Amino acid sequence: MNPTTSADHDEFVHPALLYRTDAEYLDLLVPFISDGLAAGDPVAVIVPGPRLRQLDAALGVSAERVHRIDMTVAGRNPGRIIPSVLHFADTHPGRHVRIVGEPVWPGRSATEYPACAQHEALVNTSFAGRDITIACPYDAAGLDPGTIADARATHPLVWEADQRYSSAEYAPDRVVARYNEPLHHSPADAHRHLIAAPTDLRPARRAIADRASALGLPAHRVADLELIATELATNSLVHADGPCELRVWSDGRDIVCEGRDTGRLTDPLAGRRPAKPSDNSGRGLLMINDLADLVRTYTSPQGTTIRAYLRVR
Amino acid sequence: MREFLTEGLAIGERVGWAGFGPVTRLVDQLLAVEGMAEALDRGAAQVVPLSATGAVIEPSAQVRVYADATAAALAAGFTGLRVVAESTPLVRTATQLDAFARYEHLVDQYLAGHPFSSMCVYDGAELAQGVIEQLACLHPTSNQDSVGFHLHASTAEFFSGTLSGELDLSTADLFTTALDRTALPLRGMELVVDARGLDFIDHRSLLRLFDHARRRSAPLVLHVSRTGPARIVNVLDVADVRVELHQERVA
């Protein structure tokens, strides 16, 4: 069986590839990549490093023609995957683009996973109408059944080693809503700063930088945190038209910077569209997604909470 | 102000006190500074009566006045000229303030390459804080801690100007006004900004700077000592911006 998509590429194709063994992984992906290269399609493979090496070995010299990226680095924060893939697609206008994207792997933490699932769901609206295929491998043997059920809800198509079918469970909006989970429990020792006016930004930024340094964040990441904290609070002042409470703490593995305001985030794709040169409106969330190792969001009619995580160890 | 003048005398400069009102008032004010009686006698100190209060300064003409006075001081054997100028009556109206801010920037460019220095004195009790900030941000240094940033001419020909401090939403309007007033000179068709003393800039402020360059059809070149601006440029994917990272921070 030829496991590639049909020759008629005029719409977005987004299958979940459920594999159970290394052999199935290669059987599903190598033809998809090779056929793309043979057709002259731009191909990008964004998967965890060990999987990248398996594909490299199987593809041989043609691997050099594939844009290869380690997902555990580039996509550590799932919130920055869509902008980078859109950017890749935009650099090949008028061409059918093939992407292999594996943002979920065994080892993703419980804190990371909701952002991964929302990312997968939002891919559908982000690429709707584009001439692109994004194939997302899922390790059906290593991931828990709930994750595989989510994959069936976030992908309109399912490809397995021996069959392909439309997903009867496809319901991406429900996944976005389900993982819009309240973010409680910032620790009692979190440092808090109320940003009620633009002049509050500078002193809060300095205090947050000092706190993060004391908590072990390296200097170059402290600079990123200063930008994250400022962009979070600026977003509240500009878009929520109200104050922002910034909280900073360490959870042992990450420095967490949280912004709370009373605005509601109505655009689920905010922070996931690449900036257009002509568009000078706020790009704060895009900045935060790029700088942080993970971004979690909870929005409701009562307000919005955004947490940015910066890995310390 | 006293220290500024006596320091000038100590290094062989001619010093001046430029102010409003009758010459006798200006002389009396200068004599209140120790050592000025002797300096006045030998021509090392001078008073400069300024034109009527309420006047709008003519930026380039005023810079020429100081350029001529600096040349005269050098011809008379002094090492240079430094002037303290009473500036409050020149910035009371919006028109005055706009012209004066442009003058400040022009004279900044002149003093970057000549043995001339000046100190503007403002009456903090009379002027609104916003006015003081609009002026203070155009000086390399000021005694106004509340001003987040400074934008001024560079001492190096290579740069269009120097930008230091911190830029965020609190400086948004001030920064836009400062960019328009200074109209930094282009270098080789590019806007080359020495931002090695820039401690922080948010993405909106960077876009503001980029916008200013774009309106002047000039690519923007930013020399920085921190990685933040490069990260922003990378994420925003803006064309015609180059960020050059330097190891050393310049205060």
Short mmCIF file of C-alpha atoms in Angstrom, two decimals, chain A residues 87 198-199 201-202 205-206 220-221 223-224 226-227 230-231 234-235 237-239 275 277-284 286-287 290-291, chain B residues 145-149 166-171 199-204 207-208 210-211 214 226-228 231-232 234-239:
data_model
loop_
_atom_site.label_atom_id
_atom_site.label_comp_id
_atom_site.label_asym_id
_atom_site.label_seq_id
_atom_site.Cartn_x
_atom_site.Cartn_y
_atom_site.Cartn_z
CA HIS A 87 6.82 30.35 8.91
CA PRO A 198 2.93 51.48 33.18
CA THR A 199 5.24 53.07 35.76
CA LEU A 201 6.66 47.87 35.17
CA ARG A 202 10.24 48.93 35.77
CA ARG A 205 10.88 43.88 36.41
CA ARG A 206 13.95 44.61 38.52
CA HIS A 220 20.73 35.01 29.92
CA ARG A 221 17.45 33.42 31.00
CA ALA A 223 16.91 38.58 30.52
CA ASP A 224 14.23 36.39 28.89
CA GLU A 226 12.36 40.24 32.26
CA LEU A 227 10.89 40.33 28.77
CA THR A 230 6.99 42.86 31.03
CA GLU A 231 5.07 41.52 28.03
CA THR A 234 1.80 45.08 29.27
CA ASN A 235 -0.72 42.79 27.59
CA LEU A 237 -2.69 46.94 30.69
CA VAL A 238 -3.30 47.27 26.96
CA HIS A 239 -5.82 44.50 26.18
CA ALA A 275 4.08 38.43 13.07
CA PRO A 277 5.97 42.94 8.99
CA SER A 278 3.13 45.37 8.39
CA ASP A 279 1.37 44.54 11.62
CA ASN A 280 2.61 46.53 14.57
CA SER A 281 -0.09 45.58 17.01
CA GLY A 282 0.80 43.67 20.13
CA ARG A 283 2.93 40.59 19.71
CA GLY A 284 3.39 40.00 23.41
CA LEU A 286 4.09 35.47 20.52
CA MET A 287 7.19 36.75 22.31
CA ASP A 290 9.06 31.93 21.92
CA LEU A 291 10.97 32.70 25.12
CA ASP B 145 15.81 59.36 38.15
CA SER B 146 12.26 58.99 36.89
CA VAL B 147 13.35 59.20 33.25
CA GLY B 148 13.56 55.65 31.97
CA PHE B 149 15.82 56.22 28.99
CA GLU B 166 14.95 51.00 29.88
CA LEU B 167 12.09 51.23 27.38
CA ASP B 168 8.63 49.85 28.02
CA LEU B 169 5.00 50.97 28.03
CA SER B 170 5.81 53.68 30.58
CA THR B 171 8.12 55.42 28.10
CA ASP B 199 19.25 47.62 29.72
CA PHE B 200 15.77 46.70 28.56
CA ILE B 201 13.47 47.16 25.59
CA ASP B 202 10.05 45.58 25.07
CA HIS B 203 8.85 44.54 21.64
CA ARG B 204 6.53 47.51 21.23
CA LEU B 207 8.82 48.27 16.79
CA ARG B 208 8.51 52.01 17.49
CA PHE B 210 11.94 50.25 13.69
CA ASP B 211 8.92 52.25 12.50
CA ARG B 214 11.23 52.75 8.16
CA ARG B 226 22.21 42.33 25.79
CA THR B 227 20.51 39.52 23.90
CA GLY B 228 16.92 40.77 24.30
CA ARG B 231 15.49 37.69 20.42
CA ILE B 232 12.69 40.13 19.63
CA ASN B 234 14.11 37.04 15.52
CA VAL B 235 10.56 36.38 16.74
CA LEU B 236 8.98 39.33 14.98
CA ASP B 237 10.77 38.50 11.75
CA VAL B 238 11.21 42.14 10.77
CA ALA B 239 13.22 42.96 7.69
#
